[in-house]
Tab-separated table of C-alpha atoms and ligand atoms in Angstrom:
chain	number	residue	atom	x	y	z
A	286	UNK	CA	98.202	76.396	39.143
A	287	UNK	CA	96.353	79.206	40.979
A	288	UNK	CA	95.930	78.137	44.413
A	289	UNK	CA	92.531	79.905	46.088
A	290	UNK	CA	93.766	79.291	49.690
A	291	UNK	CA	92.269	81.332	51.562
A	292	UNK	CA	88.039	80.246	49.812
A	293	UNK	CA	85.788	77.706	52.694
A	294	UNK	CA	83.321	77.048	50.360
A	295	UNK	CA	79.582	75.993	53.013
A	296	UNK	CA	80.003	73.082	50.429
A	297	UNK	CA	82.124	71.312	47.782
A	298	UNK	CA	80.398	67.896	46.248
A	299	UNK	CA	83.848	67.675	43.806
A	300	UNK	CA	86.000	66.650	46.853
A	301	UNK	CA	83.280	63.622	47.507
A	302	UNK	CA	83.471	62.768	43.951
A	303	UNK	CA	87.437	62.658	43.575
A	304	UNK	CA	87.282	60.111	46.188
A	305	UNK	CA	85.002	57.594	44.982
A	306	UNK	CA	84.698	59.067	41.139
A	307	UNK	CA	85.828	55.775	40.117
A	308	UNK	CA	84.235	53.117	41.262
A	309	UNK	CA	80.927	55.051	40.607
A	310	UNK	CA	81.083	55.397	37.054
A	311	UNK	CA	82.531	51.811	36.544
A	312	UNK	CA	79.740	51.036	38.750
A	313	UNK	CA	77.206	53.087	36.598
A	314	UNK	CA	78.617	52.084	33.086
A	315	UNK	CA	76.843	48.063	34.391
A	316	UNK	CA	73.746	49.907	35.198
A	317	UNK	CA	73.869	51.447	31.185
A	318	UNK	CA	75.162	48.160	29.882
A	319	UNK	CA	71.703	45.783	31.841
A	320	UNK	CA	69.403	47.982	30.083
A	321	UNK	CA	67.883	47.736	33.720
A	322	UNK	CA	67.391	50.951	34.483
A	323	UNK	CA	63.248	51.529	36.577
A	324	UNK	CA	63.425	48.287	39.595
A	325	UNK	CA	65.715	45.615	38.518
A	326	UNK	CA	68.702	44.160	41.271
A	327	UNK	CA	70.986	47.483	41.737
A	328	UNK	CA	67.796	48.860	43.464
A	329	UNK	CA	65.831	46.219	45.170
A	330	UNK	CA	70.004	45.472	46.616
A	331	UNK	CA	70.340	49.079	47.829
A	332	UNK	CA	66.617	48.629	49.824
A	333	UNK	CA	67.920	46.159	51.592
A	334	UNK	CA	71.466	47.188	52.597
A	335	UNK	CA	69.230	50.499	53.488
A	336	UNK	CA	67.483	48.990	55.432
A	337	UNK	CA	70.430	46.728	57.338
A	338	UNK	CA	71.683	50.177	57.812
A	339	UNK	CA	69.163	51.928	59.622
A	340	UNK	CA	67.767	48.565	61.340
A	341	UNK	CA	64.533	48.243	60.009
A	342	UNK	CA	62.539	45.214	57.716
A	343	UNK	CA	61.122	46.771	54.945
A	344	UNK	CA	62.740	50.228	52.941
A	345	UNK	CA	61.418	51.337	49.922
A	346	UNK	CA	63.084	53.626	47.684
A	347	UNK	CA	61.262	56.470	46.067
A	348	UNK	CA	61.897	59.936	43.809
A	349	UNK	CA	62.484	62.655	46.748
A	350	UNK	CA	62.863	63.021	50.127
A	351	UNK	CA	59.281	64.324	49.682
A	352	UNK	CA	57.865	61.636	48.133
A	353	UNK	CA	58.757	59.448	50.727
A	354	UNK	CA	56.456	61.665	53.563
A	355	UNK	CA	53.930	61.733	50.735
A	356	UNK	CA	54.134	57.750	50.767
A	357	UNK	CA	54.827	57.704	54.169
A	358	UNK	CA	51.458	60.271	54.881
A	359	UNK	CA	48.828	58.269	52.292
A	360	UNK	CA	50.004	55.240	53.507
A	361	UNK	CA	49.176	55.814	57.281
A	362	UNK	CA	45.400	57.700	55.787
A	363	UNK	CA	46.200	60.898	56.335
A	364	UNK	CA	44.272	63.038	54.684
A	365	UNK	CA	41.695	65.312	54.944
A	366	UNK	CA	40.309	66.825	58.654
A	367	UNK	CA	43.188	65.395	59.844
A	368	UNK	CA	46.098	67.864	61.633
A	369	UNK	CA	49.325	66.710	62.174
A	370	UNK	CA	52.053	68.324	64.309
A	371	UNK	CA	55.305	68.901	63.373
A	372	UNK	CA	58.163	71.650	63.320
A	373	UNK	CA	57.613	75.291	61.713
A	374	UNK	CA	61.692	75.098	62.035
A	375	UNK	CA	61.841	73.150	59.440
A	376	UNK	CA	62.620	73.165	54.845
A	377	UNK	CA	59.447	73.484	53.174
A	378	UNK	CA	58.213	70.122	52.747
A	379	UNK	CA	57.859	68.864	56.624
A	380	UNK	CA	54.744	70.982	56.362
A	381	UNK	CA	53.778	71.251	52.042
A	382	UNK	CA	53.337	67.571	51.913
A	383	UNK	CA	50.829	67.730	54.856
A	384	UNK	CA	48.960	70.406	53.182
A	385	UNK	CA	49.868	68.204	49.401
A	386	UNK	CA	47.871	64.979	51.103
A	387	UNK	CA	44.567	67.287	52.520
A	388	UNK	CA	45.568	66.967	55.754
A	389	UNK	CA	46.162	70.428	58.034
A	390	UNK	CA	49.982	70.604	59.728
A	391	UNK	CA	49.703	72.062	63.411
A	392	UNK	CA	53.186	73.675	64.120
A	393	UNK	CA	54.741	73.532	67.741
A	394	UNK	CA	57.266	75.877	68.881
A	395	UNK	CA	61.140	74.716	69.235
A	396	UNK	CA	63.320	74.632	71.587
A	397	UNK	CA	66.301	76.816	70.190
A	398	UNK	CA	69.326	75.402	72.263
A	399	UNK	CA	68.367	71.741	69.305
A	400	UNK	CA	66.567	73.502	66.933
A	401	UNK	CA	63.941	70.874	68.048
A	402	UNK	CA	60.510	70.169	68.212
A	403	UNK	CA	59.942	71.303	71.534
A	404	UNK	CA	58.573	68.463	73.557
A	405	UNK	CA	57.645	70.603	75.942
A	406	UNK	CA	54.837	72.413	74.342
A	407	UNK	CA	53.615	68.533	72.129
A	408	UNK	CA	50.885	67.688	74.487
A	409	UNK	CA	48.668	71.006	74.100
A	410	UNK	CA	48.576	70.619	69.957
A	411	UNK	CA	47.160	67.893	70.626
A	412	UNK	CA	43.643	67.287	69.162
A	413	UNK	CA	40.967	65.345	68.549
A	414	UNK	CA	41.331	65.492	65.161
A	415	UNK	CA	45.296	64.942	65.740
A	416	UNK	CA	46.596	61.505	63.627
A	417	UNK	CA	49.900	61.654	63.814
A	418	UNK	CA	53.454	63.206	64.530
A	419	UNK	CA	56.150	64.383	62.235
A	420	UNK	CA	58.991	64.610	64.483
A	421	UNK	CA	62.254	66.405	61.885
A	422	UNK	CA	65.612	65.551	63.343
A	423	UNK	CA	66.947	69.016	61.722
A	424	UNK	CA	70.645	69.984	61.417
A	425	UNK	CA	71.217	66.148	61.435
A	426	UNK	CA	70.356	66.521	65.379
A	427	UNK	CA	68.147	62.760	66.551
A	428	UNK	CA	64.615	64.424	68.569
A	429	UNK	CA	64.314	63.110	72.130
A	430	UNK	CA	62.647	59.785	70.569
A	431	UNK	CA	62.032	58.067	73.665
A	432	UNK	CA	59.435	60.823	75.682
A	433	UNK	CA	58.295	61.779	72.264
A	434	UNK	CA	56.964	58.531	71.565
A	435	UNK	CA	55.812	57.401	75.206
A	436	UNK	CA	53.703	61.137	73.869
A	437	UNK	CA	52.298	59.211	70.907
A	438	UNK	CA	51.663	56.123	72.485
A	439	UNK	CA	49.751	57.366	75.104
A	440	UNK	CA	47.212	59.193	72.099
A	441	UNK	CA	47.663	56.205	70.267
A	442	UNK	CA	49.129	58.621	67.702
A	443	UNK	CA	51.031	57.127	64.628
A	444	UNK	CA	54.711	58.457	64.111
A	445	UNK	CA	56.446	59.813	60.742
A	446	UNK	CA	59.871	60.393	60.932
A	447	UNK	CA	61.752	63.697	58.995
A	448	UNK	CA	65.448	61.419	58.857
A	449	UNK	CA	65.777	64.108	55.355
A	450	UNK	CA	68.704	65.658	57.568
A	451	UNK	CA	70.127	62.731	59.441
A	452	UNK	CA	71.237	59.650	57.995
A	453	UNK	CA	73.243	57.194	60.773
A	454	UNK	CA	72.345	59.438	62.807
A	455	UNK	CA	71.506	57.618	66.732
A	456	UNK	CA	69.020	58.553	69.929
A	457	UNK	CA	70.438	55.774	72.346
A	458	UNK	CA	72.013	54.270	69.879
A	459	UNK	CA	69.483	53.188	67.301
A	460	UNK	CA	69.087	54.556	64.260
A	461	UNK	CA	66.544	57.336	63.237
A	462	UNK	CA	64.127	56.224	60.883
A	463	UNK	CA	63.057	52.861	63.120
A	464	UNK	CA	62.018	54.467	66.326
A	465	UNK	CA	58.956	56.122	64.732
A	466	UNK	CA	56.389	54.252	62.461
A	467	UNK	CA	58.248	55.756	59.171
A	468	UNK	CA	60.900	57.031	58.183
A	469	UNK	CA	61.799	59.162	55.322
A	470	UNK	CA	64.627	60.117	53.844
A	471	UNK	CA	65.802	62.478	51.322
A	472	UNK	CA	69.046	61.752	48.450
A	473	UNK	CA	69.243	65.086	47.509
A	474	UNK	CA	73.161	64.963	46.281
A	475	UNK	CA	73.308	68.435	49.673
A	476	UNK	CA	72.369	65.437	52.366
A	477	UNK	CA	74.623	63.147	54.252
A	478	UNK	CA	74.152	60.023	51.882
A	479	UNK	CA	73.277	62.372	48.629
A	480	UNK	CA	72.061	60.636	45.052
A	481	UNK	CA	73.371	62.565	42.619
A	482	UNK	CA	70.312	63.902	41.225
A	483	UNK	CA	66.740	63.138	42.947
A	484	UNK	CA	66.369	59.426	45.575
A	485	UNK	CA	64.570	59.333	48.471
A	486	UNK	CA	63.021	56.322	51.027
A	487	UNK	CA	60.548	55.182	53.389
A	488	UNK	CA	61.741	52.500	56.467
A	489	UNK	CA	59.658	51.173	58.613
A	490	UNK	CA	59.474	47.537	60.396
A	491	UNK	CA	55.081	47.327	59.756
A	492	UNK	CA	55.060	45.433	56.707
A	493	UNK	CA	51.309	45.980	55.750
A	494	UNK	CA	52.706	49.666	55.893
A	495	UNK	CA	55.944	49.210	53.733
A	496	UNK	CA	53.209	47.438	50.943
A	497	UNK	CA	50.770	49.548	51.474
A	498	UNK	CA	53.567	52.436	50.188
A	499	UNK	CA	54.820	50.055	47.233
A	500	UNK	CA	51.721	50.120	45.604
A	501	UNK	CA	51.605	53.391	45.642
A	502	UNK	CA	54.855	54.420	44.675
A	503	UNK	CA	53.865	52.564	41.448
A	504	UNK	CA	49.657	54.174	40.965
A	505	UNK	CA	48.360	52.870	43.615
A	506	UNK	CA	47.793	49.807	41.417
A	507	UNK	CA	47.694	46.744	44.048
A	508	UNK	CA	48.628	43.813	40.745
A	509	UNK	CA	49.633	44.582	37.550
A	510	UNK	CA	47.295	46.361	35.478
A	511	UNK	CA	44.739	46.397	38.622
A	512	UNK	CA	44.089	49.864	40.222
A	513	UNK	CA	42.451	50.267	44.013
A	514	UNK	CA	43.731	53.915	44.066
A	515	UNK	CA	44.969	56.869	43.002
A	516	UNK	CA	48.812	57.007	43.567
A	517	UNK	CA	51.691	58.279	41.731
A	518	UNK	CA	54.632	57.716	40.446
A	519	UNK	CA	57.812	57.526	42.372
A	520	UNK	CA	61.282	55.414	41.999
A	521	UNK	CA	64.024	55.761	42.600
A	522	UNK	CA	66.297	55.173	39.556
A	523	UNK	CA	68.363	52.099	39.145
A	524	UNK	CA	71.254	54.736	37.942
A	525	UNK	CA	71.283	56.498	42.069
A	526	UNK	CA	71.164	53.590	43.342
A	527	UNK	CA	73.996	51.686	42.844
A	528	UNK	CA	75.500	55.084	43.103
A	529	UNK	CA	73.998	55.004	46.849
A	530	UNK	CA	75.055	51.443	47.528
A	531	UNK	CA	79.199	53.035	47.023
A	532	UNK	CA	77.987	55.986	48.996
A	533	UNK	CA	76.046	54.058	52.142
A	534	UNK	CA	80.027	51.838	52.252
A	535	UNK	CA	81.627	55.301	53.270
A	536	UNK	CA	78.818	56.755	55.325
A	537	UNK	CA	79.683	56.189	58.723
A	538	UNK	CA	83.034	57.355	57.976
A	539	UNK	CA	81.515	60.764	56.462
A	540	UNK	CA	79.689	61.386	59.395
A	541	UNK	CA	82.287	60.667	61.662
A	542	UNK	CA	84.135	63.246	60.527
A	543	UNK	CA	81.144	65.575	60.573
A	544	UNK	CA	81.389	65.342	64.352
A	545	UNK	CA	85.398	66.183	64.299
A	546	UNK	CA	84.367	69.231	62.969
A	547	UNK	CA	81.614	70.065	64.756
A	548	UNK	CA	83.684	69.062	68.146
A	549	UNK	CA	86.311	71.468	66.584
A	550	UNK	CA	83.775	74.155	66.095
A	551	UNK	CA	82.029	73.787	69.179
A	552	UNK	CA	85.263	73.551	71.271
A	553	UNK	CA	86.152	77.138	70.424
A	554	UNK	CA	83.078	78.888	69.587
A	555	UNK	CA	81.591	77.561	72.499
A	556	UNK	CA	84.649	80.528	74.190
A	557	UNK	CA	83.257	83.453	72.112
A	558	UNK	CA	80.902	85.765	73.188
A	559	UNK	CA	78.163	86.521	71.069
A	560	UNK	CA	78.288	82.770	69.971
A	561	UNK	CA	75.339	80.266	70.840
A	562	UNK	CA	77.154	76.324	69.683
A	563	UNK	CA	73.865	74.412	68.305
A	564	UNK	CA	73.775	71.699	71.850
A	565	UNK	CA	73.620	67.769	70.834
A	566	UNK	CA	71.447	65.811	73.462
A	567	UNK	CA	73.625	62.897	76.184
A	568	UNK	CA	71.453	60.066	73.957
A	569	UNK	CA	72.017	61.396	71.178
A	570	UNK	CA	74.756	60.988	67.938
A	571	UNK	CA	74.041	63.562	65.477
A	572	UNK	CA	75.378	63.387	61.853
A	573	UNK	CA	75.956	67.302	61.481
A	574	UNK	CA	74.349	67.692	58.038
A	575	UNK	CA	74.248	71.918	59.467
A	576	UNK	CA	76.368	73.183	61.732
A	577	UNK	CA	73.810	75.919	62.989
A	578	UNK	CA	75.331	78.486	65.253
A	579	UNK	CA	73.374	81.854	66.700
A	580	UNK	CA	74.531	85.002	66.535
A	581	UNK	CA	73.443	88.245	68.623
A	582	UNK	CA	74.582	90.826	69.809
A	583	UNK	CA	75.646	90.653	73.324
A	584	UNK	CA	72.875	90.895	75.862
A	585	UNK	CA	70.264	91.956	73.302
A	586	UNK	CA	67.976	90.610	71.070
A	587	UNK	CA	67.960	90.685	67.188
A	588	UNK	CA	64.966	91.066	66.044
A	589	UNK	CA	65.294	91.913	62.416
A	590	UNK	CA	68.034	89.573	61.944
A	591	UNK	CA	70.500	92.565	61.006
A	592	UNK	CA	73.421	91.512	62.854
A	593	UNK	CA	73.326	88.084	61.808
A	594	UNK	CA	72.934	89.837	58.171
A	595	UNK	CA	76.269	91.730	58.252
A	596	UNK	CA	78.674	88.953	60.147
A	597	UNK	CA	77.622	86.813	57.244
A	598	UNK	CA	78.283	89.432	54.878
A	599	UNK	CA	82.188	90.409	56.666
A	600	UNK	CA	82.643	85.490	56.855
A	601	UNK	CA	81.796	85.885	53.679
A	602	UNK	CA	84.709	89.017	52.423
A	603	UNK	CA	87.116	86.884	54.638
A	604	UNK	CA	86.235	84.306	51.995
A	605	UNK	CA	83.977	81.675	53.830
A	606	UNK	CA	80.878	80.996	52.817
A	607	UNK	CA	78.127	80.182	54.804
A	608	UNK	CA	73.650	79.943	55.098
A	609	UNK	CA	70.971	80.908	56.201
A	610	UNK	CA	68.856	77.806	57.058
A	611	UNK	CA	65.499	79.338	57.459
A	612	UNK	CA	65.376	82.686	57.091
A	613	UNK	CA	61.279	82.135	57.482
A	614	UNK	CA	59.290	79.844	60.339
A	615	UNK	CA	56.789	77.770	58.055
A	616	UNK	CA	53.374	79.530	60.055
A	617	UNK	CA	54.650	81.863	59.490
A	618	UNK	CA	55.697	81.589	54.853
A	619	UNK	CA	52.097	83.203	52.477
A	620	UNK	CA	50.558	80.042	51.503
A	621	UNK	CA	49.759	79.769	55.204
A	622	UNK	CA	48.003	82.600	56.468
A	623	UNK	CA	45.278	80.352	55.933
A	624	UNK	CA	46.349	78.568	59.070
A	625	UNK	CA	45.854	81.641	61.242
A	626	UNK	CA	49.639	81.862	62.640
A	627	UNK	CA	50.780	85.109	64.186
A	628	UNK	CA	53.982	87.021	64.319
A	629	UNK	CA	54.431	86.486	68.046
A	630	UNK	CA	52.934	82.960	68.143
A	631	UNK	CA	56.127	80.833	68.123
A	632	UNK	CA	58.510	83.101	69.544
A	633	UNK	CA	61.605	80.632	69.721
A	634	UNK	CA	61.416	79.566	65.809
A	635	UNK	CA	60.394	83.346	64.765
A	636	UNK	CA	63.344	84.556	67.256
A	637	UNK	CA	65.798	81.148	65.513
A	638	UNK	CA	65.403	82.193	62.263
A	639	UNK	CA	66.488	85.853	62.976
A	640	UNK	CA	70.302	84.110	64.488
A	641	UNK	CA	70.624	81.185	62.714
A	642	UNK	CA	74.086	80.971	60.578
A	643	UNK	CA	75.219	77.416	59.437
A	644	UNK	CA	79.610	76.757	59.080
A	645	UNK	CA	81.194	75.000	56.391
A	646	UNK	CA	80.489	71.200	56.732
A	647	UNK	CA	81.557	69.031	54.775
A	648	UNK	CA	83.147	65.289	55.749
A	649	UNK	CA	86.130	67.080	53.376
A	650	UNK	CA	87.360	70.390	55.082
A	651	UNK	CA	90.198	70.338	55.931
A	652	UNK	CA	91.955	71.502	59.632
A	653	UNK	CA	93.329	74.556	57.599
A	654	UNK	CA	89.682	75.924	55.940
A	655	UNK	CA	88.000	74.917	59.758
A	656	UNK	CA	90.605	77.233	61.234
A	657	UNK	CA	89.996	79.923	58.495
A	658	UNK	CA	86.075	79.340	59.759
A	659	UNK	CA	87.024	79.697	62.561
A	660	UNK	CA	89.244	82.834	62.888
A	661	UNK	CA	87.042	84.433	60.407
A	662	UNK	CA	84.103	84.682	62.405
A	663	UNK	CA	85.419	85.694	65.078
A	664	UNK	CA	87.024	88.605	62.905
A	665	UNK	CA	83.898	89.464	61.305
A	666	UNK	CA	81.989	89.884	64.708
A	667	UNK	CA	84.024	92.248	66.480
A	668	UNK	CA	83.778	93.690	63.218
A	669	UNK	CA	79.870	93.856	63.030
A	670	UNK	CA	79.873	94.462	66.849
A	671	UNK	CA	81.932	97.288	66.428
A	672	UNK	CA	78.561	98.808	63.306
A	673	UNK	CA	75.833	97.698	65.459
B	1419	PLP	C1	65.814	68.332	52.212
B	1419	PLP	C2	64.313	67.722	53.013
B	1419	PLP	C3	63.000	66.914	52.667
B	1419	PLP	C4	63.047	66.976	51.729
B	1419	PLP	O1	63.569	66.453	50.558
B	1419	PLP	P1	63.851	65.872	49.163
B	1419	PLP	O2	64.502	64.654	48.516
B	1419	PLP	O3	64.493	67.401	48.590
B	1419	PLP	O4	62.939	66.148	48.358
B	1419	PLP	C5	62.400	66.953	54.058
B	1419	PLP	N1	62.880	67.662	54.275
B	1419	PLP	C6	63.297	67.749	54.997
B	1419	PLP	C7	63.950	68.343	56.754
B	1419	PLP	C8	64.585	68.391	54.217
B	1419	PLP	O5	66.791	68.994	54.821
């Protein structure tokens, strides 16, 4: 057998399968034999377990994280004429869902140290049309939810937490997804709690909101074959639910492993010139869906992303994979041209898109692979700086 000792992939899901594959297969077989593929006890059980884990009264399973956001927006009666404030530095779905329900996303620049929405700029973006704030705990790092909720309450705004990358993360010992009015989770395979396919959930402590989201995910059906609104077909499959129930038992230990990898990366990389390591707020406990650094040639801004891209190429040549989350901010995406944002308007997000590099991060990443990543990055930076 040839050992590919030099290769460090950005993500390797097969390692997790090797750990719990048998356990998952047994549970999947049981569902296959039961004939209950949609709804049924497996989905109910997972919804209860997940609600308990997050610390809320209700969990509504659905087809994806994207659908969870749509269900939350619709349940809060957000639609045409309304504005929802979010971040330009996130996966497209955060803003896309706002547009999908007919409302308008309003982007607030980020704090480049945490990559999250800059709360110093939030209040200036609130208008009489604003109905909700959608914070995104990007890369698994919780926002300052105390301050965000103070601002939301002062202006009587709903808060939809996009927790797609932050399952298990905590702000002041409270799980994200239990602090705002609704928390929206994705079980896409690369998220910290990943299904073997698509899946999502919305969490809330408001029974009326939970009931509204349950109706909406079943075609807007309020009682059997009786419809008062247009909904969706968005269900969590029983097969995914049993897989998620098993993985939920491992989530805390997997997140702890991510935290220790992040600690090692931080310890070594914070001393490397040209690297800015991500900051975790003192009251936050992040879960590191991504470990994302910023790269700039020393003392020089990097407006094109060329420096980052050449480091990334060199790193790949060292056998270390990496990813760029995200290369373009949402306010400058072609689809949002009509919103009228101009280059330079949200400078932190724009700058960060040219500097970010996400390093290999998954719970099973070995100490050897972590060290290869660190040394590979140091070497790649040195080479890229010479070319510069
Ligand atoms: C993954 C993700 C989503 C969407 O989740 P899906 O399950 O892929 O639909 C939404 N927001 C963020 C920040 C994400 O990372």
